[in-house]
Amino acid sequence: MKAPRKSGRTERVGAASKRRNTPPETISDLAGGLAHDFNNVLTIMRNCAAFLRDDLPPDDPRQEYVTTMMVAADRAERLTSQLQAFGLTQMLRPEYIKPADIIRAMSQTLRQIVPEDVDLKITITPSDNTVVFDPSQLQTAVLNLVSWASSRVSGPRRIWITVDEQTIAEDGGAVPRGHFVTLIVKKTGQGIDASNKESLFNPKLATGRTAANTDLRLASVYAVVTQSGGHVDVHAEPGKGTEFKLSLPVVDAANVIQLPTKRRASASLDGTEVVMVVEDDVNVRRLVREALERHGYTVFEAENGVEALRMIAMFDSPPDLLLTDLVMPRLSGGGLIEALKLKAKLPKILLMSAHTDSAVLQRAAPPDKYPFIKKPFVHQELADRVREVLDE
């Protein structure tokens, strides 16, 4: 007996169902790829705007348009950072920080993003506790939580932000034993059903039916906190509001090492050295070249590692600096550096990338660690980093 023939309608529904249930890994890869492309585009936008700003007279009325462009690019960069949360792989720059100081400095900004009819109360317990966290990502996480809470607050319309500390003495709970700085954001209004709590934070559960429960802002919070070794908890009951609690492990003061002080920007960012720029995106490559030439450098450019090797082989001496993208077709930045070690004296190295996936970067990077600059950047940031590497 022949099997019943499936109708076309059933097949179409099945295909749609498969699309709705896209594997989390696919979503992560897509988000990471989009973030990479956006960062390259933002590098172009930000530098074109910066060139216009520098070239126009300060009192030119068109400066207002340039400022608007740069503000929009900054906003797009923040949105891209949130998009990266879906891959849970954004690159972090952790430092020793005191969360109490971060929130205290943000208090005015937080009050500005909360509607005027919402009562915002910020309570910071005096504390000198230190954690290891990316300060800009902590700021973004708090802004995202407050933004989410502001859009859903109801009833008495109140939001509380509390910075405190907690010691957990026993194992067995969601948070292990240890000493933590706790950062709590609480709002009044409708709470969250228990069945939705897990999908609320974890973007990898945001497929099919549960997708509507996940908010990009909350996914970003979940990503950065868990990547940094912290814990996220949500406490909510229908009709009784929602409380988000971030637990960040405290670093023992005896184990805090003194990090090198960041170099102050040079009085001049200009130079006369020779720089080889290796970048597969033609528009990014041309803008990087112009940026460095504006600061006095002699610049050669190559679109991939293979071409860079061929060009450097023709030089009488290696360039003073190799500024190379990490992830490129044919030969990665790491592969280029390893090949140069065998063929010629290695110049000073500065790596760059629009990728945010740490696994992708690790595969493309050379075994040794080298200075790095993340896209998008503007030409002053690039020139300062180049000068810093050359002066080391």
mmCIF file of N, CA, C and O in Angstrom, residues 9 26 65 76 117 123 131-132 186 188 201 208 213 228 235 254 256 306 336 350 365 374:
data_model
loop_
_atom_site.group_PDB
_atom_site.id
_atom_site.type_symbol
_atom_site.label_atom_id
_atom_site.label_comp_id
_atom_site.label_asym_id
_atom_site.label_seq_id
_atom_site.Cartn_x
_atom_site.Cartn_y
_atom_site.Cartn_z
ATOM 1 N N ARG A 9 -0.126 21.986 1.203
ATOM 2 C CA ARG A 9 -0.316 22.877 2.348
ATOM 3 C C ARG A 9 0.425 22.356 3.569
ATOM 4 O O ARG A 9 1.091 23.101 4.268
ATOM 5 N N THR A 26 22.431 28.568 14.812
ATOM 6 C CA THR A 26 22.260 29.341 13.589
ATOM 7 C C THR A 26 21.978 30.793 13.909
ATOM 8 O O THR A 26 22.498 31.711 13.266
ATOM 9 N N TYR A 65 24.781 68.877 10.941
ATOM 10 C CA TYR A 65 24.477 67.609 10.295
ATOM 11 C C TYR A 65 25.532 66.556 10.631
ATOM 12 O O TYR A 65 25.224 65.375 10.839
ATOM 13 N N ALA A 76 23.944 53.473 16.739
ATOM 14 C CA ALA A 76 23.988 52.221 15.979
ATOM 15 C C ALA A 76 25.016 51.261 16.569
ATOM 16 O O ALA A 76 24.809 50.041 16.587
ATOM 17 N N ASP A 117 7.107 60.814 34.987
ATOM 18 C CA ASP A 117 6.094 60.384 35.948
ATOM 19 C C ASP A 117 6.473 59.097 36.677
ATOM 20 O O ASP A 117 5.663 58.524 37.402
ATOM 21 N N THR A 123 19.789 53.572 45.524
ATOM 22 C CA THR A 123 20.380 53.367 46.845
ATOM 23 C C THR A 123 21.697 52.627 46.682
ATOM 24 O O THR A 123 21.730 51.509 46.131
ATOM 25 N N VAL A 131 35.291 44.337 41.545
ATOM 26 C CA VAL A 131 34.986 43.190 40.698
ATOM 27 C C VAL A 131 35.782 43.324 39.410
ATOM 28 O O VAL A 131 36.318 44.391 39.099
ATOM 29 N N VAL A 132 35.860 42.228 38.660
ATOM 30 C CA VAL A 132 36.505 42.246 37.348
ATOM 31 C C VAL A 132 35.404 42.259 36.299
ATOM 32 O O VAL A 132 34.663 41.287 36.147
ATOM 33 N N LYS A 186 14.463 46.971 40.236
ATOM 34 C CA LYS A 186 13.119 46.501 40.540
ATOM 35 C C LYS A 186 12.101 47.506 40.037
ATOM 36 O O LYS A 186 12.317 48.722 40.144
ATOM 37 N N THR A 188 7.644 48.340 39.652
ATOM 38 C CA THR A 188 6.284 47.981 40.017
ATOM 39 C C THR A 188 5.528 47.562 38.761
ATOM 40 O O THR A 188 5.968 47.799 37.636
ATOM 41 N N PHE A 201 15.624 35.773 29.627
ATOM 42 C CA PHE A 201 17.007 36.216 29.589
ATOM 43 C C PHE A 201 17.862 35.509 28.554
ATOM 44 O O PHE A 201 18.805 36.092 28.045
ATOM 45 N N GLY A 208 10.862 29.945 18.098
ATOM 46 C CA GLY A 208 9.469 29.532 18.021
ATOM 47 C C GLY A 208 8.581 30.273 18.984
ATOM 48 O O GLY A 208 8.596 31.493 19.084
ATOM 49 N N ASN A 213 8.995 36.151 24.353
ATOM 50 C CA ASN A 213 9.322 36.393 25.758
ATOM 51 C C ASN A 213 10.707 37.000 25.948
ATOM 52 O O ASN A 213 11.041 37.450 27.039
ATOM 53 N N SER A 228 31.124 37.198 32.141
ATOM 54 C CA SER A 228 32.078 37.777 33.088
ATOM 55 C C SER A 228 32.120 37.015 34.401
ATOM 56 O O SER A 228 32.740 37.470 35.365
ATOM 57 N N HIS A 235 13.225 37.727 39.925
ATOM 58 C CA HIS A 235 12.176 37.356 40.868
ATOM 59 C C HIS A 235 10.931 38.149 40.504
ATOM 60 O O HIS A 235 10.958 39.382 40.461
ATOM 61 N N ALA A 254 43.599 41.420 48.332
ATOM 62 C CA ALA A 254 44.993 40.946 48.332
ATOM 63 C C ALA A 254 45.411 40.424 46.968
ATOM 64 O O ALA A 254 46.598 40.348 46.658
ATOM 65 N N VAL A 256 44.232 41.733 44.011
ATOM 66 C CA VAL A 256 44.116 42.759 42.980
ATOM 67 C C VAL A 256 45.506 43.249 42.618
ATOM 68 O O VAL A 256 46.240 43.766 43.457
ATOM 69 N N VAL A 306 48.150 37.283 1.660
ATOM 70 C CA VAL A 306 49.013 36.821 0.565
ATOM 71 C C VAL A 306 49.605 38.015 -0.177
ATOM 72 O O VAL A 306 50.811 38.053 -0.474
ATOM 73 N N LEU A 336 49.466 35.557 8.492
ATOM 74 C CA LEU A 336 50.403 36.519 7.910
ATOM 75 C C LEU A 336 51.586 36.755 8.842
ATOM 76 O O LEU A 336 52.755 36.762 8.410
ATOM 77 N N LEU A 350 49.965 45.681 15.028
ATOM 78 C CA LEU A 350 48.702 46.142 15.603
ATOM 79 C C LEU A 350 47.589 45.412 14.863
ATOM 80 O O LEU A 350 47.454 45.531 13.642
ATOM 81 N N ALA A 365 43.803 34.477 15.272
ATOM 82 C CA ALA A 365 44.884 35.210 15.903
ATOM 83 C C ALA A 365 46.169 34.393 15.921
ATOM 84 O O ALA A 365 46.141 33.163 15.944
ATOM 85 N N LYS A 374 39.631 47.520 18.241
ATOM 86 C CA LYS A 374 38.350 46.982 17.797
ATOM 87 C C LYS A 374 37.631 48.000 16.914
ATOM 88 O O LYS A 374 37.601 49.189 17.214
#
